[in-house]
């Protein structure tokens, strides 16, 4: 029987009550899934489990991969694909069939609490890396979920904020990564908490219609957790599945209550029992202003049932949802199968190695006066409030319990002949959505250090390595771009004592660096995950990382185009996206700002020379090719970037936009011809009357190492051309 006919035949057998079971989540009896569809056993539709998240599987122990922004910093879609595939294997091995990842929101606000879960400030970098990640997840029989659709670019008041954005801005900046994910075959799209132009995304018929009618999306739309507000509006607006579908109270099944109590007293972990996901103090989670109210849940339960009975919602609307849910089951080969048998065991060593590869490749060498790479004979003073802990991720639904972890201190102790350690300042708390009161207390109690001891240790060592970090979490934005606590003073004091100071910055995004001119090198490792110290040691001792900034590092918040309360965090509950398409470097370039480090920036241990650039008009845009030579005596990694400047036209456009890119690894002395394609769609602008439009005229192309470091320029004339 064909898959469509199997779906139709199952649909025909279902009662209305059974259909409702397929469009709203329930509590997972095992307490392990993030979202759970109970299925309809009578017709062979088994339960379906959904699980977080972008950095690893949030169910028991799992590989803690580098944060998504580090994956974005690799500029390597093939690596993202492998990471997605590995994540899917781990999810499926635990019985989950839909992964609630990737996060594809544009990094618009440099202090957004979830920037570590997103890929870039640039829609094309996000689109290409995100689409590859989706392909990886889907390749292993797990559904990928593109989230959070759309314009969820801040955590502050995230469940109520109304994003005011014009059509062109949405089309050119905020939608492209989701379109790419759909075209890459994503099984699900998660609607965001926020509103766009006055309507909640969970009931935003016009934008949900774009998914279906313009992009041909056949998967399911699923709400963010407790992100539904009106059952009828959501049903008619195009939401397919309400999650979690239950309030925390419903979760309080006896087993959950017992396990939850054990969790509170910190026993569950020690007993090796994974407490249920939603027992944990949701109320604490609700403490912040950016949280949904979880109690008026089950909009697709009684409310939708009554709407069907009254005729307010036609049964055909419900059938359409169920058809898509059954289509998902069919895609996963799950119809007619009892609970999916866990697939082969996970090769945790191989995943650990892949996580380390990702952490290395996502590392960005921001500055280096020659102190790096280390030779191996230097004595080290490792300084930093949390340098004895791996930085696994940020707080919130993306949290992962790693299978193992290496701190910077341990990783460097493996390599250096002698290492001393000083915290230097109070520990920086790692915020967690699941902190029990005891955890919070414990985090505060653990002693800090003092700057004097750190200075003494630094002065006595050949090289000082200062590990600093921020503390980002879902549900709230960072309160500024400065490093928390006394870390800036610590770095300055250490650098004053030892000019051979290397700063390792483990942050969720851009941070201020008032000590930059006083240090020898700065290595940006983001949230590197469980292989933190291993990857750091590899890079400090000479492995060329190859990472490039996926986000502009401004000197201060005011450097960014979103500066201004009406834009962020918004006034009277409305955030004006009136910077339009001038997000990130597009706005920084327009405003003539001199950033700390520009979009695309990253140093290498090698040296590259570009020549012989060619720019040709191709059937689908431009074909750009350039010869790159590694003229150093060591292997190196480069990311060749092509930025396009359009001809003068009827509307204001960014000076230059990323058109294409390619990561390359070159041996010492190796020359290679690198080809980049710049698709027509990336040359186009969106016109509300005419749609996608490629203006005729001359397109300038700058190829180089960042949005500001151009090594070769070319141009191409495009005559009158049809819409993109
Ligand atoms: C959270 C997040 C979403 C996550 C979901 C389930 O609130 O916004 O990214 O997948 O709920 O935990």
mmCIF file of N, CA, C and O in Angstrom, residues 544-584:
data_model
loop_
_atom_site.group_PDB
_atom_site.id
_atom_site.type_symbol
_atom_site.label_atom_id
_atom_site.label_comp_id
_atom_site.label_asym_id
_atom_site.label_seq_id
_atom_site.Cartn_x
_atom_site.Cartn_y
_atom_site.Cartn_z
ATOM 1 N N UNK A 544 45.503 24.391 13.646
ATOM 2 C CA UNK A 544 44.867 25.598 13.139
ATOM 3 C C UNK A 544 43.359 25.439 13.231
ATOM 4 O O UNK A 544 42.801 24.519 12.649
ATOM 5 N N UNK A 545 42.659 26.281 14.008
ATOM 6 C CA UNK A 545 41.235 26.004 14.269
ATOM 7 C C UNK A 545 40.342 26.186 13.049
ATOM 8 O O UNK A 545 39.501 25.352 12.751
ATOM 9 N N UNK A 546 40.536 27.291 12.320
ATOM 10 C CA UNK A 546 39.727 27.481 11.115
ATOM 11 C C UNK A 546 38.402 28.175 11.369
ATOM 12 O O UNK A 546 37.644 28.400 10.442
ATOM 13 N N UNK A 547 38.085 28.507 12.621
ATOM 14 C CA UNK A 547 36.811 29.181 12.875
ATOM 15 C C UNK A 547 36.843 30.630 12.423
ATOM 16 O O UNK A 547 37.900 31.269 12.417
ATOM 17 N N UNK A 548 35.659 31.109 12.019
ATOM 18 C CA UNK A 548 35.531 32.519 11.648
ATOM 19 C C UNK A 548 34.269 33.052 12.327
ATOM 20 O O UNK A 548 33.286 32.328 12.499
ATOM 21 N N UNK A 549 34.260 34.318 12.705
ATOM 22 C CA UNK A 549 33.124 34.859 13.460
ATOM 23 C C UNK A 549 31.835 34.804 12.644
ATOM 24 O O UNK A 549 31.751 35.369 11.569
ATOM 25 N N UNK A 550 30.815 34.139 13.204
ATOM 26 C CA UNK A 550 29.496 34.141 12.558
ATOM 27 C C UNK A 550 28.661 35.340 13.018
ATOM 28 O O UNK A 550 27.489 35.460 12.636
ATOM 29 N N UNK A 551 29.285 36.155 13.851
ATOM 30 C CA UNK A 551 28.587 37.312 14.424
ATOM 31 C C UNK A 551 29.608 38.422 14.652
ATOM 32 O O UNK A 551 30.776 38.149 14.984
ATOM 33 N N UNK A 552 29.186 39.654 14.429
ATOM 34 C CA UNK A 552 30.092 40.789 14.636
ATOM 35 C C UNK A 552 30.420 40.947 16.117
ATOM 36 O O UNK A 552 29.518 40.870 16.959
ATOM 37 N N UNK A 553 31.696 41.176 16.439
ATOM 38 C CA UNK A 553 32.068 41.534 17.809
ATOM 39 C C UNK A 553 32.211 43.048 17.862
ATOM 40 O O UNK A 553 33.228 43.603 17.416
ATOM 41 N N UNK A 554 31.169 43.718 18.343
ATOM 42 C CA UNK A 554 31.236 45.171 18.491
ATOM 43 C C UNK A 554 32.025 45.530 19.731
ATOM 44 O O UNK A 554 32.270 44.679 20.592
ATOM 45 N N UNK A 555 32.444 46.817 19.797
ATOM 46 C CA UNK A 555 33.163 47.252 21.000
ATOM 47 C C UNK A 555 32.198 47.444 22.161
ATOM 48 O O UNK A 555 32.565 47.350 23.327
ATOM 49 N N UNK A 556 30.974 47.747 21.828
ATOM 50 C CA UNK A 556 29.955 48.012 22.851
ATOM 51 C C UNK A 556 28.594 47.800 22.215
ATOM 52 O O UNK A 556 28.489 47.719 20.993
ATOM 53 N N UNK A 557 27.543 47.733 23.036
ATOM 54 C CA UNK A 557 26.207 47.451 22.512
ATOM 55 C C UNK A 557 25.799 48.519 21.503
ATOM 56 O O UNK A 557 25.157 48.224 20.492
ATOM 57 N N UNK A 558 26.210 49.745 21.746
ATOM 58 C CA UNK A 558 25.784 50.858 20.877
ATOM 59 C C UNK A 558 26.303 50.702 19.455
ATOM 60 O O UNK A 558 25.806 51.349 18.534
ATOM 61 N N UNK A 559 27.286 49.838 19.246
ATOM 62 C CA UNK A 559 27.803 49.632 17.885
ATOM 63 C C UNK A 559 26.802 48.916 16.995
ATOM 64 O O UNK A 559 26.930 48.914 15.775
ATOM 65 N N UNK A 560 25.828 48.267 17.616
ATOM 66 C CA UNK A 560 24.918 47.411 16.845
ATOM 67 C C UNK A 560 23.688 48.183 16.384
ATOM 68 O O UNK A 560 23.216 49.078 17.104
ATOM 69 N N UNK A 561 23.166 47.818 15.230
ATOM 70 C CA UNK A 561 22.003 48.544 14.696
ATOM 71 C C UNK A 561 20.740 48.389 15.525
ATOM 72 O O UNK A 561 19.792 49.128 15.336
ATOM 73 N N UNK A 562 20.733 47.450 16.471
ATOM 74 C CA UNK A 562 19.525 47.286 17.291
ATOM 75 C C UNK A 562 19.565 48.194 18.511
ATOM 76 O O UNK A 562 18.605 48.221 19.288
ATOM 77 N N UNK A 563 20.638 48.917 18.679
ATOM 78 C CA UNK A 563 20.703 49.813 19.853
ATOM 79 C C UNK A 563 19.531 50.785 19.776
ATOM 80 O O UNK A 563 19.220 51.323 18.720
ATOM 81 N N UNK A 564 18.889 50.983 20.930
ATOM 82 C CA UNK A 564 17.708 51.867 20.934
ATOM 83 C C UNK A 564 16.534 51.087 21.489
ATOM 84 O O UNK A 564 16.161 50.054 20.937
ATOM 85 N N UNK A 565 15.951 51.600 22.574
ATOM 86 C CA UNK A 565 14.979 50.806 23.338
ATOM 87 C C UNK A 565 13.815 50.316 22.476
ATOM 88 O O UNK A 565 13.301 49.234 22.651
ATOM 89 N N UNK A 566 13.378 51.124 21.513
ATOM 90 C CA UNK A 566 12.196 50.710 20.726
ATOM 91 C C UNK A 566 12.530 49.487 19.883
ATOM 92 O O UNK A 566 11.653 48.692 19.558
ATOM 93 N N UNK A 567 13.807 49.320 19.577
ATOM 94 C CA UNK A 567 14.212 48.140 18.791
ATOM 95 C C UNK A 567 14.489 46.958 19.710
ATOM 96 O O UNK A 567 14.146 45.831 19.436
ATOM 97 N N UNK A 568 15.191 47.238 20.785
ATOM 98 C CA UNK A 568 15.440 46.214 21.799
ATOM 99 C C UNK A 568 15.567 46.890 23.154
ATOM 100 O O UNK A 568 16.284 47.881 23.279
ATOM 101 N N UNK A 569 14.898 46.414 24.153
ATOM 102 C CA UNK A 569 14.024 45.231 24.212
ATOM 103 C C UNK A 569 12.595 45.478 23.734
ATOM 104 O O UNK A 569 11.764 44.603 23.815
ATOM 105 N N UNK A 570 12.355 46.741 23.255
ATOM 106 C CA UNK A 570 11.005 47.077 22.816
ATOM 107 C C UNK A 570 10.338 47.963 23.850
ATOM 108 O O UNK A 570 10.738 48.011 25.006
ATOM 109 N N UNK A 571 9.320 48.675 23.388
ATOM 110 C CA UNK A 571 8.578 49.588 24.274
ATOM 111 C C UNK A 571 7.105 49.185 24.216
ATOM 112 O O UNK A 571 6.585 48.865 23.137
ATOM 113 N N UNK A 572 6.483 49.143 25.396
ATOM 114 C CA UNK A 572 5.065 48.743 25.469
ATOM 115 C C UNK A 572 4.833 47.404 24.766
ATOM 116 O O UNK A 572 3.840 47.223 24.059
ATOM 117 N N UNK A 573 5.775 46.500 24.932
ATOM 118 C CA UNK A 573 5.595 45.152 24.413
ATOM 119 C C UNK A 573 5.793 45.015 22.926
ATOM 120 O O UNK A 573 5.485 43.971 22.343
ATOM 121 N N UNK A 574 6.336 46.058 22.271
ATOM 122 C CA UNK A 574 6.536 45.958 20.822
ATOM 123 C C UNK A 574 7.990 46.273 20.476
ATOM 124 O O UNK A 574 8.536 47.296 20.916
ATOM 125 N N UNK A 575 8.619 45.367 19.746
ATOM 126 C CA UNK A 575 10.001 45.569 19.313
ATOM 127 C C UNK A 575 9.971 45.977 17.846
ATOM 128 O O UNK A 575 9.489 45.224 16.992
ATOM 129 N N UNK A 576 10.459 47.168 17.578
ATOM 130 C CA UNK A 576 10.439 47.685 16.208
ATOM 131 C C UNK A 576 11.674 47.179 15.466
ATOM 132 O O UNK A 576 12.794 47.509 15.817
ATOM 133 N N UNK A 577 11.455 46.365 14.479
ATOM 134 C CA UNK A 577 12.561 45.883 13.651
ATOM 135 C C UNK A 577 12.806 46.869 12.515
ATOM 136 O O UNK A 577 12.943 46.499 11.355
ATOM 137 N N UNK A 578 12.832 48.171 12.879
ATOM 138 C CA UNK A 578 12.927 49.174 11.814
ATOM 139 C C UNK A 578 14.360 49.427 11.376
ATOM 140 O O UNK A 578 14.617 50.276 10.544
ATOM 141 N N UNK A 579 15.281 48.638 11.916
ATOM 142 C CA UNK A 579 16.614 48.663 11.268
ATOM 143 C C UNK A 579 16.523 47.907 9.956
ATOM 144 O O UNK A 579 17.420 47.925 9.130
ATOM 145 N N UNK A 580 15.403 47.197 9.784
ATOM 146 C CA UNK A 580 15.136 46.512 8.514
ATOM 147 C C UNK A 580 16.148 45.417 8.233
ATOM 148 O O UNK A 580 16.465 44.604 9.094
ATOM 149 N N UNK A 581 16.696 45.424 7.043
ATOM 150 C CA UNK A 581 17.634 44.372 6.644
ATOM 151 C C UNK A 581 19.039 44.669 7.173
ATOM 152 O O UNK A 581 19.947 43.870 6.984
ATOM 153 N N UNK A 582 19.212 45.796 7.856
ATOM 154 C CA UNK A 582 20.547 46.198 8.311
ATOM 155 C C UNK A 582 20.843 45.605 9.679
ATOM 156 O O UNK A 582 21.051 46.326 10.662
ATOM 157 N N UNK A 583 20.899 44.291 9.703
ATOM 158 C CA UNK A 583 21.172 43.540 10.938
ATOM 159 C C UNK A 583 22.648 43.157 10.950
ATOM 160 O O UNK A 583 23.221 42.900 9.890
ATOM 161 N N UNK A 584 23.269 43.173 12.121
ATOM 162 C CA UNK A 584 24.652 42.718 12.230
ATOM 163 C C UNK A 584 25.592 43.562 11.381
ATOM 164 O O UNK A 584 25.473 44.790 11.332
#
